[in-house]
């Protein structure tokens, strides 16, 4: 399990399971697992990436942004669209200043 997911699971357990859900039988554990998985899937995609995955996506974004300055005008729209797609999938926050 990735560290980021472990941390989110701990937060979910402390906030939801201890304070609300009861997992005292098989059905209870199943309900806890399902509600935890739903909570994880509701997180923004960038919060579900490992640090290495985030760096790869940031590197791609950085590369495309720099390529845009040297692109032939006919390629500008394609590169701009790709940058926009990456930002809309992963969230512009991922590419902001840290």
Coordinates of C-alpha atoms in Angstrom, one line a residue:
X1 CA 0.0 0.0 0.0
X2 CA 1.4 3.4 -0.9
X3 CA 2.2 5.8 1.9
X4 CA -0.3 8.4 0.7
X5 CA -3.1 5.9 0.7
X6 CA -2.1 4.6 4.1
X7 CA -2.3 8.2 5.5
X8 CA -5.7 8.7 3.9
X9 CA -6.9 5.4 5.3
X10 CA -5.7 6.4 8.8
X11 CA -7.5 9.7 8.5
X12 CA -10.6 8.0 7.4
X13 CA -10.4 5.5 10.2
X14 CA -9.9 8.1 12.9
X15 CA -12.6 10.4 11.5
X16 CA -15.3 7.9 10.4
X17 CA -14.8 4.5 11.8
X18 CA -14.0 5.5 15.4
X19 CA -16.5 8.3 15.4
X20 CA -19.3 6.7 13.5
X21 CA -19.1 3.3 11.8
X22 CA -19.0 0.2 13.8
X23 CA -17.2 -2.8 12.4
X24 CA -18.1 -5.5 14.9
X25 CA -19.1 -8.2 12.5
X26 CA -18.5 -9.4 8.9
X27 CA -21.1 -7.1 7.4
X28 CA -19.8 -4.2 9.5
X29 CA -16.3 -4.7 8.1
X30 CA -17.7 -4.9 4.6
X31 CA -19.6 -1.7 5.1
X32 CA -16.4 0.0 6.5
X33 CA -14.3 -1.2 3.5
X34 CA -16.9 0.0 1.0
X35 CA -17.4 3.4 2.7
X36 CA -13.6 3.8 3.0
X37 CA -13.1 3.0 -0.7
X38 CA -15.8 5.5 -1.6
X39 CA -14.1 8.1 0.5
X40 CA -10.8 7.4 -1.2
X41 CA -12.3 7.6 -4.7
X42 CA -13.9 11.0 -3.9
X43 CA -10.4 12.5 -3.3
X44 CA -8.9 14.6 -6.1
X45 CA -6.8 12.4 -8.4
X46 CA -3.6 14.3 -7.5
X47 CA -4.2 13.3 -3.8
X48 CA -4.2 9.7 -4.8
X49 CA -0.8 9.8 -6.6
X50 CA 2.5 8.8 -5.0
X51 CA 5.3 11.5 -4.8
X52 CA 7.0 9.8 -7.8
X53 CA 3.9 9.8 -9.9
X54 CA 3.3 13.5 -9.1
X55 CA 6.8 14.3 -10.1
X56 CA 6.4 12.5 -13.5
X57 CA 3.2 14.4 -14.2
X58 CA 4.8 17.7 -13.2
X59 CA 7.8 16.9 -15.4
X60 CA 5.5 16.3 -18.4
X61 CA 3.6 19.5 -17.7
X62 CA 6.9 21.5 -17.4
X63 CA 8.3 19.9 -20.6
X64 CA 5.1 20.7 -22.6
X65 CA 5.0 24.3 -21.2
X66 CA 8.6 24.8 -22.3
X67 CA 8.1 23.1 -25.7
X68 CA 5.3 25.5 -26.3
X69 CA 7.7 28.4 -26.6
X70 CA 9.6 26.7 -29.4
X71 CA 6.7 25.1 -31.2
X72 CA 5.9 25.7 -34.8
X73 CA 2.7 27.8 -34.9
X74 CA 0.8 24.9 -36.3
X75 CA 1.6 22.8 -33.3
X76 CA 0.7 25.4 -30.7
X77 CA -3.0 24.4 -30.5
X78 CA -2.2 20.7 -29.9
X79 CA 0.4 21.5 -27.2
X80 CA -1.9 24.0 -25.5
X81 CA -4.8 21.5 -25.6
X82 CA -2.6 18.8 -24.1
X83 CA -1.5 21.1 -21.3
X84 CA -5.1 22.0 -20.7
X85 CA -6.1 18.3 -20.6
X86 CA -3.3 17.5 -18.1
X87 CA -4.4 20.4 -15.9
X88 CA -8.0 19.4 -16.0
X89 CA -7.3 15.8 -15.2
X90 CA -4.9 16.3 -12.3
X91 CA -5.9 19.8 -11.1
X92 CA -4.1 23.1 -11.7
X93 CA -3.1 23.0 -8.0
X94 CA -0.6 20.2 -8.7
X95 CA 1.3 22.6 -11.0
X96 CA 1.3 25.7 -8.8
X97 CA 4.1 27.0 -6.7
X98 CA 5.0 24.9 -3.7

